[in-house]
Every structure is written in structure tokens, then in C-alpha cells.
Amino acid sequence: MDQHATVKQAKAKIGHSACPHDCPSTCALDVELLSDTRIGRVHGDKANSYTAGVICAKVARYADRVHHPDRLLKPLIRAGAKGEGAWKEASWEAALDLVAEKFIAAEEKLGSETVWPYFYAGTMGLVQRDGINRLRHAKRYSGFFGSICTNLAWTGYVMGTGALRGSDPREMAKSDCVVIWGTNAVSTQVNVMTHAVKARKERGAKIVVIDIYDNATMKQADMGLILKPGTDGALACAVMHVLFREGLADWPYLEKYSDDPRGLEAHLATRTPEWASAICGLSVEEIEAFARLIGETKRVYFRLGYGFARQRNGSVAMHAAVSVPTVLGAWQYEGGGALNSNSGISGFKFDNGLLEGATLRDPDIRYLDHSRIGPVLMSHEDALFGGPPVTALLIQNTNPVNVAPEQRLVKQGFLRDDLFTCVHEQFMTDTAKLADVVLPATMFLEHDDIYKGGGNQHINLGPKLIEPPEGPRTNHFVIEELAKRLGVAHMPGFGLTEREHIDRLLSRHETGSFDALRKAKWLDVQPDFETAHFLNGFGHADGKFSFKPQWVGGFAPNKPPRNMGAAFGPYESLPEFPDHVDLIEVADAEHPFRLATSPARSFLNSSFAETEASRTKEGGRPELLLHPEDAARLGVATGDRVEIGNRRGEVVLHAKLFDGIKRGVVIAEGLWPNDAHERGEGINVLTGADAPAPYGGAAVHDNKVWVRAAA
């Protein structure tokens, strides 16, 4: 199942690092070092109290990526038509000279905002990920509003709590009931299961899993609740209705710590289990059984995941879900309360001004929404915010031609003759295939960096442990070299090494240097119990949990800059109290199915899809999970080709009959590369790039579609 820290090769030297990937766990790692250039097996560090010796299987076999024969090793310049696959090798000097030349020409023609440095979380290392912003601000290139992953979940959570933090995740091991809601933790953050299962073994705790299909985490549950996609808010409201109705709400706690519990109770009077059952597909008995289980248990821990961030009504649903432990008063107890992310804890605050060039930022420069790269590249007026078209891109740490919504629009944009694109990558991804210049990148064991884990409370160091092959260079190197060619290398923040940047980042912390942190391996910056559990008050000005959120104008962790507008989407429809709102793509006669593009266990976004072991473990080809009764109606059997589509396009997959979903729901686990699909188009052909209320995101699990047997 997952890799435990049992190092069998006694002769192998062990190096210490941290997993760099876009996962809340940021696991502490022990890496077998076979030579100065080769690694063996990767293990979880037993001494780290959150990792606890356990990592996912895909990272355990990381040698498959580091030493992959298809890894990019030399700079490449396009030699034919875009996407044709014709390349010529170049020196680093020639490739970077060309990039700088094209950026300067684009800027001279249309102004600096025509250049858009575009990145995301292919590495979560602060130096290698965020240094691109230093170049952005120095050159006054277009800003980057990073919305794709967390916004809907984070916004809904802090609308209640007022701060992006929660109960220590290690307290799950001390809980009497762990509710895992909106995350397939076995596949996407395995350490949640480490602590939840410990509570079951040692305390007899119950594990409740709430999700949209019978996935690997659901199979570990004592109580599994399978919902229709986008209906979590209805379940949360009905559960609170039962808690109030049956005297299971903690009124002394509510009167002290919440803003309007009487108003909430009155609002929920009509949000009965019968009402919710018709919306979410659970039976009345299931809803009431769950409500009574948590209502009769003091130490209930709600681990709320990023599934909430994939639905257009996700902020409302998250706010409703985090309201449940507040009605229970579960925050008062060790092993109780809730967590979505610890990203807002004070210990994660760094002096990153030099790294990101904060003093160089011009507030008048327009920002662009990275979830809407398709509309941006196709110059949709509502996506450009009054600025020029984008005619030059620098891309690091992300693969938008595969992962971004409305894939056909994205590809059409990348194929524009007037767009110059430089991609810095480890493999020839779908995005790299459409570039003009491709630069080979190092992997995390081949450079220095520092990481923080939003799903826990550790700052981890990831020092360079091996030499890269000849050819790949770090993200930091590329930014520094382009700065020299673009005339900004003299500005603050440039000219420092990775280690010097890490020293500056750590200057606010007790372990204030790269060398000191290398000895310590990590810092535990978990807030004290009273702070983590909001016993000194919630994060709002009045110290209360807000059942009546200020959807627009209040605090949110990742609000768009003012020049993008006050809010996105139909924010006027957001409710006064916790509720269910039909801001989702509701199935209709033309599109009778709801599609979710859920994470696959052996992939991480588009990473690991290049390794044979991961592809094999995922069945070797993209599949569509389809309920047997729906399949019978369509005349489809397991293994048959099916076509699935909506107004954005259509994709062919192979059917896999699966009764662990509700009728009318289909699941495509991924992300598979586009060329793994029959027509060379991936599942994100079907997902929408509209910005959900109130502050954007990518609702990639929220799609109405039709399904039919493929011709």
C-alpha cells in the first residue's frame, strides 16, 4: 500500500529531504544515496511526528523519475511548426539569449504587460517556485493571480473561522471520531490516514468518510457517505438541523464563540434531512445516523479537503461544513475541531520580500487569472483586464495544456503564431510540446530549497543531495540569467544564491539559517492549543465564528487584486447563512450526467504520469467510472469505448462499470497526458474556465455532460 521507513540497504548513505510536490503533507524524507548522481528507494522519516515514517508509493519509487530515460537534458529550440515535434538542440547561452530577445521585442511592441510569467506548484519549494515573481516585478510584466487549487476551499473556511489554521492534525490520533470530508486521503495525503487509523486502533475511534464515490479512503471508513457532487452544503445543513432539533448543539459554546446561533437555528428549521436527501442522494436514515454519531461524541475532528475547491458552490459548502464542528463545540477538545490548511499560521511567515521582489511591484500593473489561461491567450476581453494581449510566456512548474480547464481553448492559444513560449521542464509535457524554447529543469534532490506543509505544521529543508545530469538547470538559475539579459540583475533580490535566499527567509525564525536547519531537518511551528482551537477567539474582529459570512469585502487568504474587481462570478447569490446553492452545473435533459475529474492514486496532477509503474497501476489507459444501471441503459459494458461531451467538446475513454457512485454521476480519475487519450485530447476539454464566486478557482469536478457509446 504505502512505503514505510524500513531502510534495507545498510550500505546506502541516507540523505534527508522533503517532498516537493503539490500535496498538503510535504513529507519528511530519507533518501538512499547510491552515489553522487544516483538514488535508490525513498522512505518517510520516522522521526518526523507528522510524516511518521509513511509516504505514498509514487514518491517511494522516485528514482523512476530522477533516472527516467525520457528526462529532458538539453535546451531545445523549435525547428518546425508549433506542436509538430521538430526540435534542434542549443546551448544554454543561445536558448536564453533567444528568450530574452523575444521578450524584449514583445515588450517594445505592446508594452511590458504583454509578457506573462506563468507558474504554479510543480515544486512547493519557496525559492525555486516563487523566484519567478522577482523577475515579473522587476520587469513590470503581467501579474499572476494563482487561483486554481485552493481558493474556493480557503475562502469558505475563513468566512467562518477568520483565519487559515485549525486543530493540530496530529490530534486526529487523539480523536474519538475522525470525519474525512472532501478528500481521498489515501491517494492524495496519506498521512491523514496514519493518524486517523491510529485513533481507531488505540481509542476505538470511528472514521467517517464523505465523498462522491467509493474510493480508497471510503474503503477504510466505519461510516461512508456517498453524495452527489456539489451537494455537501445540503448535508452539512441537515446535520446541523438534527443537532439543534435533538438538543445536541453546545449552546454555552455557541453563545460565547459564535455570531448568531439563534439566527442559524431558525434558518435551518426548513433544512431537514428530507430536504437534504432529495438534493444530495443520501437517505434520511444515513443523514440522521451521521448527525447522532458526531452529536454524541465530544472529540470529533473534521479533516476538510480540497474537493470543496472543485465545485462552483465550494466556498458555500466549505463554510457549511466547518460550521458543523462549531455547532458541536468540538473546538474545545483535544482531538476535536477542524482543519483545511495550516497555511496561515504565524510560524509560516517568512521574510520573502527579496525573493519575490516585493519592493519592485507596481500596483498598477494588471493581473491575470491563471485558471483562465485559455480565455487569456485567446484575448477574451473579460480575461485581459484592459491590458494588451499576451504574446510572450515563461512557464515553470506547471503544465497548463494538460491541467487547465477548457483545454481546446488553451491549446488554440498556445498555437497562435504571434505567441512566443519558453517552458522550463523536466519532461516533454503537453505544454512543452507547444513551446518555442524548452529548457531542461533539475529535480528536487538536485537543488537547495525550503518547504512548508499546509497540511501540518513543519518547515522542512530540502538540501541538494545529488548532482543533476549534465544539462538541467534550476529555476533559480533561469531567473537569474534572464535578469542579466533583460537588464534588471542589479535590482534588489538578484545575485543571491539559493542558500542565501533561504537564510533570508529564515531570518524571522529561531533556527535562522540554512546550516542550522540542515542540522535540525525541520521546524515544528504548530501554534499552542488555545490558538489552534480558537479558544482565545476566532480570527474575525469580534472574535466570533461567523455563521453570517461577509462574502465580499471581508478577509480571505487569496483575494484578487483590486484592479481585477471586487469579486468574481454570481457573488450576489451567496447565502446569508450556511446553505446549499445551485451555482453548480446542474444536469439537464441534454446533459444528464455530472462529471468529476478526481485525482488518481498513482499520479499527482500531471506529475508521475510519465513513469511506467504509475501508468500501469492506473490501468494503463484513461477510464470512465460508470454506474452499471446507467451503463445498461446506454448499452455499454466494461472496456467499451464511450464518448463523453458537453458544449466545450468531447473525449473518448473506456468504460469501467462501478457501483460505488450515485446514478447519473461519472468519474474520470487522472490526470492522464493528452496523448494517452484516443484523439489526443484530455479530460480537461470538458471542464469550464469561468471564475466561480466569490474569488475564483477552477471547478474541475463540476461539469454537466452527456455520455454515449462511441461510434
XYZ file of C-alpha atoms in Angstrom:
711
model
C 0.000 0.000 0.000
C 2.373 2.757 1.193
C 6.082 2.896 1.857
C 7.206 2.631 5.480
C 10.636 3.778 6.617
C 12.489 0.477 6.731
C 15.858 1.098 5.089
C 17.039 -2.314 3.938
C 20.242 -1.335 2.148
C 22.613 -0.928 5.076
C 25.412 0.232 2.765
C 23.382 3.074 1.281
C 24.079 6.523 2.615
C 20.911 8.288 3.780
C 20.164 11.886 2.869
C 17.369 13.937 4.411
C 14.939 15.993 2.325
C 11.276 16.926 1.898
C 8.746 16.008 -0.763
C 8.371 18.990 -3.129
C 5.050 18.103 -4.725
C 1.675 19.821 -4.568
C 0.357 17.883 -1.578
C -0.567 19.140 1.900
C 1.728 16.609 3.586
C 5.179 17.901 2.484
C 6.609 14.658 3.864
C 9.994 14.485 5.556
C 12.085 12.038 3.556
C 15.036 9.697 3.990
C 16.651 9.101 0.602
C 19.017 6.242 -0.229
C 22.056 7.819 -1.911
C 23.792 5.228 -4.060
C 26.365 7.656 -5.484
C 26.846 11.357 -6.120
C 24.394 11.108 -9.009
C 22.027 8.206 -8.210
C 19.347 7.480 -5.637
C 17.669 4.276 -4.523
C 14.468 3.975 -2.542
C 12.832 6.949 -0.794
C 11.353 6.484 2.702
C 9.312 8.517 5.141
C 11.241 9.852 8.106
C 10.097 8.079 11.277
C 11.336 10.892 13.495
C 9.005 13.464 11.948
C 5.847 13.464 14.055
C 3.520 14.114 11.103
C 5.141 12.025 8.362
C 5.642 9.270 10.975
C 7.607 7.066 8.578
C 4.892 6.808 5.922
C 4.915 8.199 2.382
C 2.956 7.437 -0.759
C 4.147 4.689 -3.074
C 4.732 7.025 -6.028
C 7.282 9.092 -4.109
C 8.865 5.955 -2.632
C 9.888 4.998 -6.172
C 11.120 8.491 -7.061
C 14.221 7.020 -8.677
C 11.902 6.212 -11.594
C 11.575 9.962 -12.240
C 15.117 11.100 -11.440
C 16.710 8.485 -13.691
C 13.988 8.279 -16.331
C 15.353 7.765 -19.859
C 12.955 10.372 -21.303
C 14.068 13.141 -18.998
C 14.924 16.417 -20.745
C 18.676 17.006 -20.744
C 19.398 19.738 -23.297
C 17.838 23.064 -24.291
C 15.668 22.731 -27.388
C 14.512 25.299 -29.939
C 11.511 24.643 -32.156
C 12.558 23.745 -35.716
C 9.164 23.223 -37.356
C 5.551 24.225 -36.920
C 4.185 24.535 -33.397
C 3.322 21.125 -31.986
C 4.982 19.311 -34.890
C 7.699 17.866 -32.651
C 10.702 19.074 -34.649
C 13.476 20.432 -32.426
C 17.106 21.422 -32.628
C 19.488 21.287 -29.671
C 21.010 24.530 -28.448
C 23.434 25.744 -25.841
C 22.056 27.302 -22.688
C 23.555 30.626 -23.753
C 21.867 30.582 -27.153
C 18.500 29.466 -25.757
C 18.432 32.129 -23.047
C 19.601 34.789 -25.498
C 16.672 33.910 -27.749
C 14.171 34.065 -24.886
C 15.441 37.462 -23.791
C 15.417 38.736 -27.393
C 11.791 37.663 -27.873
C 10.669 39.146 -24.544
C 12.326 42.479 -25.342
C 10.753 42.563 -28.802
C 7.312 41.782 -27.390
C 7.675 44.497 -24.756
C 8.816 47.086 -27.306
C 5.765 46.366 -29.453
C 2.954 46.148 -26.884
C 4.390 47.144 -23.507
C 5.690 45.126 -20.591
C 2.297 43.626 -19.692
C 2.326 41.552 -22.879
C 4.801 39.213 -21.144
C 3.260 36.807 -18.614
C 5.479 34.693 -16.339
C 3.272 31.702 -15.526
C 3.973 29.137 -12.798
C 2.420 27.027 -10.100
C 3.112 24.186 -7.685
C 5.123 21.620 -9.627
C 7.520 22.334 -6.804
C 6.345 23.725 -3.490
C 9.855 24.923 -2.678
C 9.743 28.630 -1.914
C 12.962 29.549 -3.718
C 12.509 27.534 -6.901
C 8.764 28.230 -7.123
C 8.406 31.877 -6.161
C 11.577 33.473 -7.542
C 9.841 33.985 -10.883
C 7.887 36.816 -9.250
C 11.129 38.732 -8.693
C 11.664 38.869 -12.449
C 7.978 39.676 -13.006
C 8.020 42.703 -10.719
C 11.425 43.951 -11.853
C 10.284 43.949 -15.486
C 6.689 45.092 -14.802
C 5.331 42.017 -16.551
C 1.698 40.995 -16.071
C 0.779 39.854 -12.588
C -0.267 36.315 -11.737
C -3.392 35.582 -9.693
C -2.903 31.953 -8.632
C -6.427 30.618 -8.185
C -6.595 27.081 -9.499
C -6.152 24.904 -6.422
C -7.287 26.296 -3.076
C -9.402 29.417 -3.434
C -12.920 28.082 -3.041
C -11.964 25.911 -0.065
C -9.835 28.502 1.713
C -12.421 31.240 1.220
C -15.282 29.191 2.666
C -13.204 28.069 5.643
C -12.047 31.537 6.694
C -15.508 33.002 6.182
C -16.306 31.007 9.303
C -13.050 30.956 11.262
C -11.470 34.244 10.219
C -8.054 32.582 9.949
C -6.498 29.874 7.813
C -5.493 27.459 10.528
C -7.048 24.785 12.684
C -6.549 21.970 15.127
C -3.148 20.263 15.054
C -3.560 17.442 12.500
C -1.644 15.078 14.777
C -4.618 15.372 17.135
C -6.558 13.093 14.813
C -4.769 10.291 16.655
C -6.428 11.525 19.870
C -9.906 11.818 18.420
C -12.935 9.614 19.061
C -14.360 10.317 15.599
C -12.450 11.499 12.536
C -14.557 12.928 9.701
C -12.632 12.945 6.412
C -14.688 15.137 4.118
C -13.907 16.110 0.546
C -10.501 14.442 0.266
C -9.431 10.994 -0.888
C -6.653 11.000 1.680
C -5.336 7.517 0.912
C -4.500 8.771 -2.573
C -3.682 12.435 -2.020
C -2.415 12.922 1.581
C -1.743 9.545 3.112
C -0.588 10.917 6.472
C -4.168 11.844 7.337
C -4.841 8.119 7.370
C -1.773 7.431 9.519
C -3.210 9.477 12.374
C -6.868 8.572 11.838
C -6.136 4.842 11.813
C -4.011 5.249 14.935
C -7.051 6.722 16.705
C -9.149 3.744 15.636
C -6.566 1.213 16.792
C -5.757 2.870 20.098
C -9.041 4.561 21.039
C -11.697 2.740 19.090
C -12.411 5.920 17.153
C -14.841 5.861 14.258
C -13.732 7.060 10.826
C -16.402 8.763 8.709
C -15.657 9.450 5.049
C -17.798 11.818 2.959
C -17.080 11.889 -0.760
C -18.687 11.464 -4.161
C -17.576 7.872 -4.816
C -16.360 4.706 -3.145
C -12.668 5.478 -3.371
C -9.668 4.102 -1.477
C -10.376 6.276 1.561
C -14.054 5.308 1.645
C -12.974 1.669 1.894
C -11.239 2.485 5.207
C -14.381 4.045 6.715
C -16.616 2.824 9.511
C -19.302 5.061 8.007
C -19.133 6.032 4.348
C -21.432 8.657 2.874
C -21.506 8.948 -0.922
C -23.004 12.243 -2.104
C -23.921 13.693 -5.419
C -21.215 16.193 -6.475
C -21.705 19.745 -5.245
C -24.230 18.916 -2.510
C -22.027 18.966 0.611
C -23.695 22.121 1.880
C -27.080 20.421 1.955
C -25.697 17.564 4.063
C -24.000 19.963 6.481
C -27.181 21.985 6.955
C -29.330 18.902 7.580
C -26.814 17.580 10.103
C -26.905 20.877 11.996
C -30.719 20.815 11.817
C -30.662 17.448 13.609
C -28.127 18.677 16.185
C -30.365 21.612 17.077
C -33.542 19.542 16.949
C -32.263 16.814 19.244
C -30.507 19.015 21.790
C -27.015 18.031 20.637
C -25.820 21.568 19.892
C -23.459 23.042 22.514
C -25.355 26.195 23.410
C -22.941 27.565 26.051
C -20.130 27.313 23.484
C -22.257 28.832 20.729
C -23.333 31.786 22.853
C -19.710 32.548 23.713
C -17.937 31.842 20.426
C -20.352 32.409 17.517
C -22.064 35.433 15.991
C -25.710 34.435 15.568
C -26.519 30.878 16.670
C -30.213 31.673 17.207
C -30.454 33.034 13.688
C -28.705 29.920 12.391
C -31.121 27.630 14.234
C -34.106 29.489 12.778
C -32.589 29.419 9.273
C -32.027 25.654 9.487
C -35.593 24.890 10.570
C -36.511 24.035 6.982
C -33.187 22.336 6.142
C -34.422 18.935 7.234
C -32.889 15.545 6.415
C -35.770 15.036 3.992
C -34.871 18.286 2.221
C -31.176 17.332 2.044
C -31.883 13.767 0.959
C -33.596 14.980 -2.202
C -30.544 17.110 -3.039
C -27.522 15.017 -2.045
C -28.814 11.492 -2.637
C -28.268 10.162 0.885
C -31.139 8.577 2.747
C -32.749 10.337 5.686
C -31.503 7.483 7.868
C -27.896 7.995 6.762
C -28.038 11.732 7.477
C -29.545 11.258 10.923
C -27.142 8.437 11.836
C -24.166 10.644 11.000
C -25.613 13.572 12.945
C -26.220 11.423 16.020
C -22.764 9.828 15.849
C -20.977 13.167 15.954
C -23.563 14.747 18.257
C -22.964 12.094 20.902
C -19.168 12.288 20.614
C -17.116 15.126 22.094
C -13.762 14.645 20.351
C -14.751 14.937 16.681
C -12.082 16.027 14.219
C -13.163 17.309 10.783
C -10.413 16.971 8.168
C -11.835 19.068 5.334
C -10.179 18.641 1.946
C -9.783 20.345 -1.401
C -12.695 18.568 -3.050
C -14.628 21.632 -1.887
C -12.416 23.758 -4.152
C -13.511 21.878 -7.277
C -17.207 22.894 -7.258
C -18.647 26.296 -8.154
C -20.510 26.396 -4.841
C -17.455 25.120 -2.960
C -16.981 28.179 -0.747
C -20.563 27.931 0.472
C -20.226 24.180 1.032
C -16.958 24.562 2.951
C -18.448 27.284 5.146
C -21.383 24.991 5.934
C -19.081 22.050 6.692
C -16.809 23.998 9.064
C -19.933 25.308 10.807
C -20.750 21.757 11.960
C -17.880 21.386 14.499
C -18.780 24.849 15.767
C -22.379 23.837 16.482
C -20.978 20.750 18.216
C -18.497 22.801 20.255
C -15.865 20.305 19.098
C -13.166 23.003 19.010
C -12.974 22.847 22.822
C -11.434 19.391 22.936
C -8.075 17.889 22.102
C -8.769 15.646 19.151
C -11.656 17.896 18.107
C -12.229 20.835 15.792
C -11.340 21.111 12.126
C -8.573 21.745 9.636
C -8.426 22.567 5.969
C -4.975 24.144 5.890
C -2.437 25.499 8.341
C -1.041 27.840 5.699
C -1.993 30.877 7.754
C -0.173 30.012 10.988
C 2.280 32.638 12.181
C 5.208 30.214 12.063
C 4.870 30.045 8.278
C 5.503 33.760 7.825
C 8.774 34.373 6.013
C 10.786 37.425 5.019
C 10.204 36.828 1.314
C 10.433 40.404 0.079
C 13.805 39.957 -1.623
C 12.965 36.526 -3.002
C 9.798 37.743 -4.733
C 10.869 41.310 -5.416
C 8.052 42.805 -3.366
C 9.551 46.308 -3.333
C 9.698 46.259 -7.140
C 5.986 45.581 -7.604
C 3.969 48.248 -9.405
C 0.350 48.111 -8.098
C -0.944 49.494 -11.386
C 0.252 46.500 -13.410
C -2.687 44.297 -14.406
C -3.094 40.783 -13.011
C -4.325 37.778 -14.973
C -6.165 34.753 -13.578
C -4.073 31.656 -14.112
C -7.137 29.358 -14.068
C -8.367 31.263 -17.125
C -5.272 30.875 -19.282
C -7.436 29.738 -22.204
C -9.556 32.916 -22.310
C -6.416 34.984 -21.601
C -4.449 33.537 -24.517
C -7.461 33.880 -26.803
C -7.740 37.553 -25.774
C -11.255 37.382 -24.341
C -11.992 40.896 -23.206
C -13.153 39.883 -19.725
C -9.889 37.987 -19.151
C -7.377 40.699 -20.141
C -8.491 43.405 -17.655
C -7.855 46.220 -20.078
C -4.290 45.305 -20.975
C -2.670 44.091 -24.190
C -2.858 40.531 -25.491
C -0.282 38.113 -24.075
C 2.409 37.497 -26.695
C 5.199 36.017 -24.550
C 5.129 33.362 -21.825
C 7.703 31.988 -19.396
C 6.366 28.793 -17.816
C 7.832 26.984 -14.794
C 6.385 24.265 -12.545
C 3.114 23.698 -14.364
C 1.575 22.056 -17.411
C -1.476 24.133 -18.400
C -2.092 22.457 -21.763
C -2.957 19.349 -19.737
C -4.215 20.631 -16.368
C -6.021 23.898 -17.150
C -9.765 23.971 -17.869
C -11.237 24.390 -21.362
C -8.298 22.567 -22.910
C -9.285 23.259 -26.517
C -9.196 26.992 -25.839
C -5.821 26.643 -24.085
C -4.296 24.694 -26.981
C -5.705 27.131 -29.511
C -3.996 29.936 -27.600
C -0.639 28.179 -27.435
C -0.756 27.541 -31.188
C -1.048 31.250 -32.023
C 1.707 32.300 -34.422
C 2.213 35.567 -32.552
C 2.792 33.898 -29.163
C 6.335 33.071 -28.026
C 6.549 30.474 -25.254
C 9.501 29.302 -23.170
C 8.862 26.239 -20.984
C 11.317 25.138 -18.273
C 10.531 21.472 -17.583
C 11.734 18.020 -16.568
C 9.865 16.087 -19.284
C 8.339 16.844 -22.677
C 4.889 17.623 -21.282
C 1.820 18.589 -23.288
C 2.763 22.233 -22.679
C 6.417 21.793 -23.620
C 5.339 20.210 -26.927
C 3.718 23.509 -27.938
C 6.628 25.742 -26.859
C 9.186 27.632 -28.911
C 12.012 27.018 -26.426
C 12.208 24.152 -23.922
C 14.768 24.305 -21.108
C 15.675 21.218 -19.011
C 14.999 21.546 -15.270
C 16.525 19.966 -12.194
C 14.551 17.816 -9.747
C 14.198 18.486 -6.040
C 17.142 16.340 -4.929
C 19.414 18.296 -7.269
C 18.983 21.773 -5.791
C 18.531 23.569 -2.468
C 15.108 24.677 -1.279
C 12.822 25.082 1.716
C 9.224 23.891 2.155
C 6.243 24.451 4.421
C 3.412 21.960 4.817
C -0.080 23.426 4.783
C -1.491 20.088 5.907
C 0.682 20.066 9.011
C 2.984 22.459 10.842
C 6.535 21.757 9.690
C 9.094 23.838 7.856
C 11.326 21.332 6.076
C 14.666 21.818 4.400
C 15.350 20.141 1.070
C 19.100 20.451 0.514
C 20.832 19.370 -2.667
C 21.710 15.682 -2.251
C 22.898 14.596 -5.712
C 24.370 16.179 -8.808
C 21.990 16.548 -11.746
C 22.787 15.065 -15.128
C 24.736 17.350 -17.424
C 22.255 19.809 -18.866
C 19.362 20.565 -16.454
C 19.489 23.834 -14.538
C 17.493 25.140 -11.584
C 14.552 27.526 -11.782
C 16.688 29.987 -9.831
C 19.423 29.815 -12.472
C 16.975 30.605 -15.267
C 15.528 33.614 -13.455
C 18.984 34.977 -12.635
C 20.294 34.512 -16.174
C 17.250 36.119 -17.764
C 17.559 39.040 -15.341
C 21.084 39.676 -16.640
C 19.919 39.626 -20.253
C 16.872 41.779 -19.537
C 18.799 44.465 -17.679
C 17.435 44.042 -14.143
C 20.129 41.928 -12.450
C 21.257 44.952 -10.439
C 17.900 45.248 -8.676
C 17.262 44.062 -5.086
C 16.995 40.284 -4.662
C 19.060 39.320 -7.682
C 22.585 37.963 -7.390
C 21.918 35.816 -4.310
C 22.352 32.048 -4.191
C 19.562 29.670 -3.181
C 21.162 29.234 0.235
C 21.426 32.978 0.744
C 17.736 33.323 -0.053
C 16.932 30.552 2.427
C 18.972 32.350 5.102
C 16.931 35.485 4.466
C 13.625 33.567 4.548
C 14.567 32.051 7.903
C 15.703 35.318 9.464
C 12.454 35.568 11.483
C 12.831 32.080 12.923
C 14.867 30.756 15.829
C 16.650 28.309 13.531
C 17.649 31.208 11.355
C 19.947 29.775 8.705
C 20.289 27.089 6.080
C 23.065 25.370 8.019
C 21.159 25.325 11.307
C 18.014 23.965 9.660
C 20.059 21.316 7.865
C 21.142 20.008 11.259
C 17.610 20.170 12.677
C 15.981 18.818 9.435
C 12.708 20.631 10.178
C 10.988 23.151 12.418
C 7.717 22.391 14.222
C 5.838 25.713 14.281
C 2.448 24.451 15.460
C 0.584 27.157 17.420
C -0.386 26.452 21.022
C -3.614 24.602 21.745
C -5.660 27.701 22.587
C -4.642 29.453 19.373
C -5.123 26.417 17.138
C -8.565 25.717 18.615
C -9.627 29.384 18.621
C -10.208 29.320 22.374
C -8.763 32.844 22.524
C -11.296 33.836 19.893
C -11.730 33.276 16.183
C -9.909 35.372 13.646
C -12.649 37.908 12.969
C -12.549 41.314 14.644
C -15.286 40.311 17.118
C -13.548 37.023 17.971
C -16.631 35.045 16.930
C -17.125 32.223 14.461
C -19.187 33.757 11.682
C -22.328 31.890 10.667
C -23.145 35.033 8.669
C -20.123 35.440 6.390
C -19.004 38.642 4.730
C -18.566 37.103 1.298
C -17.250 40.226 -0.378
C -15.022 42.777 1.293
C -14.027 40.724 4.308
C -10.852 38.756 4.927
C -9.905 35.974 2.533
C -6.468 34.377 2.132
C -6.222 34.817 -1.639
C -8.365 37.683 -2.866
C -7.828 39.053 -6.364
C -6.020 42.400 -6.568
C -8.297 45.401 -6.709
C -7.665 46.027 -10.379
C -9.346 42.658 -11.102
C -12.559 43.800 -9.406
C -14.159 43.238 -6.020
C -15.282 39.660 -6.689
C -15.934 37.114 -9.426
C -18.940 35.124 -10.549
C -22.515 35.378 -9.212
C -21.426 36.512 -5.754
C -24.806 38.174 -5.194
C -26.270 34.652 -4.892
C -24.089 33.642 -1.944
C -26.301 32.970 1.105
C -26.612 34.804 4.411
C -26.270 31.605 6.486
C -24.828 28.134 5.729
C -26.832 26.621 2.902
C -26.877 24.738 -0.381
C -26.879 26.898 -3.523
C -27.288 25.656 -7.075
C -24.340 27.518 -8.541
C -23.136 24.199 -9.955
C -23.652 22.850 -13.463
C -26.884 21.007 -12.746
C -27.594 18.032 -15.014
C -30.330 18.600 -17.588
C -32.080 16.716 -20.385
C -29.264 17.379 -22.840
C -26.525 16.666 -20.274
C -27.966 14.063 -17.866
C -24.666 13.190 -16.157
C -22.384 15.009 -13.725
C -18.632 14.501 -14.311
C -15.882 14.795 -11.691
C -12.201 14.602 -12.664
C -10.957 13.149 -9.388
C -7.265 12.549 -8.551
C -5.710 9.197 -9.399
C -3.692 7.484 -6.686
C -0.542 6.977 -8.754
C -0.451 10.445 -10.361
C -0.167 13.881 -8.773
C -1.837 16.353 -11.107
C 0.191 15.725 -14.278
C 3.322 14.502 -12.450
C 4.231 10.793 -12.370
C 2.173 10.108 -15.490
C 5.485 9.765 -17.319
C 6.564 6.716 -15.273
C 5.597 3.240 -16.425
C 4.864 1.970 -12.908
C 2.335 4.724 -12.241
C 0.616 4.286 -15.596
C 0.390 0.527 -15.080
C -1.064 0.911 -11.590
C -3.757 3.182 -13.053
C -4.831 0.522 -15.530
C -2.735 1.615 -18.482
C -5.349 3.888 -20.068
C -7.894 6.576 -19.152
C -11.218 5.134 -17.984
C -14.654 6.435 -17.071
C -16.315 5.066 -13.942
C -19.959 4.473 -14.852
C -22.772 3.056 -12.718
C -23.887 -0.385 -14.023
C -27.530 0.701 -14.318
C -26.523 3.760 -16.331
C -24.274 1.568 -18.462
C -27.110 -0.872 -19.140
C -29.335 1.970 -20.277
C -26.582 3.152 -22.625
C -25.815 -0.366 -23.858
C -22.233 -0.155 -22.576
C -20.080 -2.859 -20.948
C -16.735 -2.663 -19.130
C -13.956 -1.999 -21.631
C -16.237 -0.423 -24.235
C -15.303 2.890 -25.778
C -17.564 5.724 -24.636
C -17.776 9.291 -25.816
C -18.440 11.944 -23.203
C -19.094 15.586 -24.002
C -20.697 18.963 -23.466
C -20.671 22.344 -25.195
C -16.876 22.588 -24.685
C -16.038 19.430 -26.605
C -15.965 15.663 -26.394
C -13.487 12.974 -25.297
C -13.299 9.201 -25.793
C -12.478 6.930 -22.825
C -13.033 3.279 -21.929
C -15.912 2.429 -19.619
C -15.370 0.772 -16.259
C -18.597 -0.311 -14.583
C -18.588 0.747 -10.945
C -21.450 0.725 -8.446
C -19.709 2.975 -5.897
C -21.246 6.171 -7.284
C -24.720 7.626 -7.494
C -26.750 7.147 -10.654
C -26.097 9.994 -13.060
C -22.531 10.572 -11.825
C -19.397 9.631 -13.770
C -15.774 9.830 -12.613
C -12.631 10.164 -14.734
C -9.598 9.665 -12.491
C -6.456 11.372 -13.747
C -4.684 13.368 -14.939
C -3.582 11.354 -17.938
C -1.471 13.086 -20.607
C -3.488 14.282 -23.554
C -1.853 11.776 -25.917
C -2.971 8.895 -23.675
C -6.485 9.593 -24.973
C -7.701 8.293 -28.294
C -7.946 11.678 -30.028
C -5.035 13.348 -28.277
C -7.324 15.457 -26.106
C -7.530 15.070 -22.338
C -10.371 15.242 -19.854
C -9.989 18.999 -19.313
C -11.581 19.551 -22.699
C -14.822 19.226 -20.710
C -14.077 21.467 -17.696
C -15.028 25.144 -17.508
C -12.778 28.188 -17.150
C -15.388 30.552 -15.708
C -14.346 32.128 -12.391
C -16.594 30.916 -9.518
C -17.877 33.201 -6.778
C -16.548 34.943 -4.861
C -12.791 34.881 -5.621
C -12.279 32.435 -8.468
C -10.855 28.949 -8.835
C -11.235 26.014 -11.184
C -14.386 23.921 -10.756
C -12.962 20.846 -12.468
C -15.311 18.405 -10.666
C -18.381 20.405 -11.644
C -19.394 19.525 -15.190
C -22.664 18.510 -16.795
C -22.084 16.067 -19.667
C -23.693 13.569 -21.966
C -22.351 10.015 -22.321
C -22.899 7.595 -25.179
C -21.342 4.528 -26.726
C -18.564 5.674 -29.071
C -19.056 5.109 -32.774
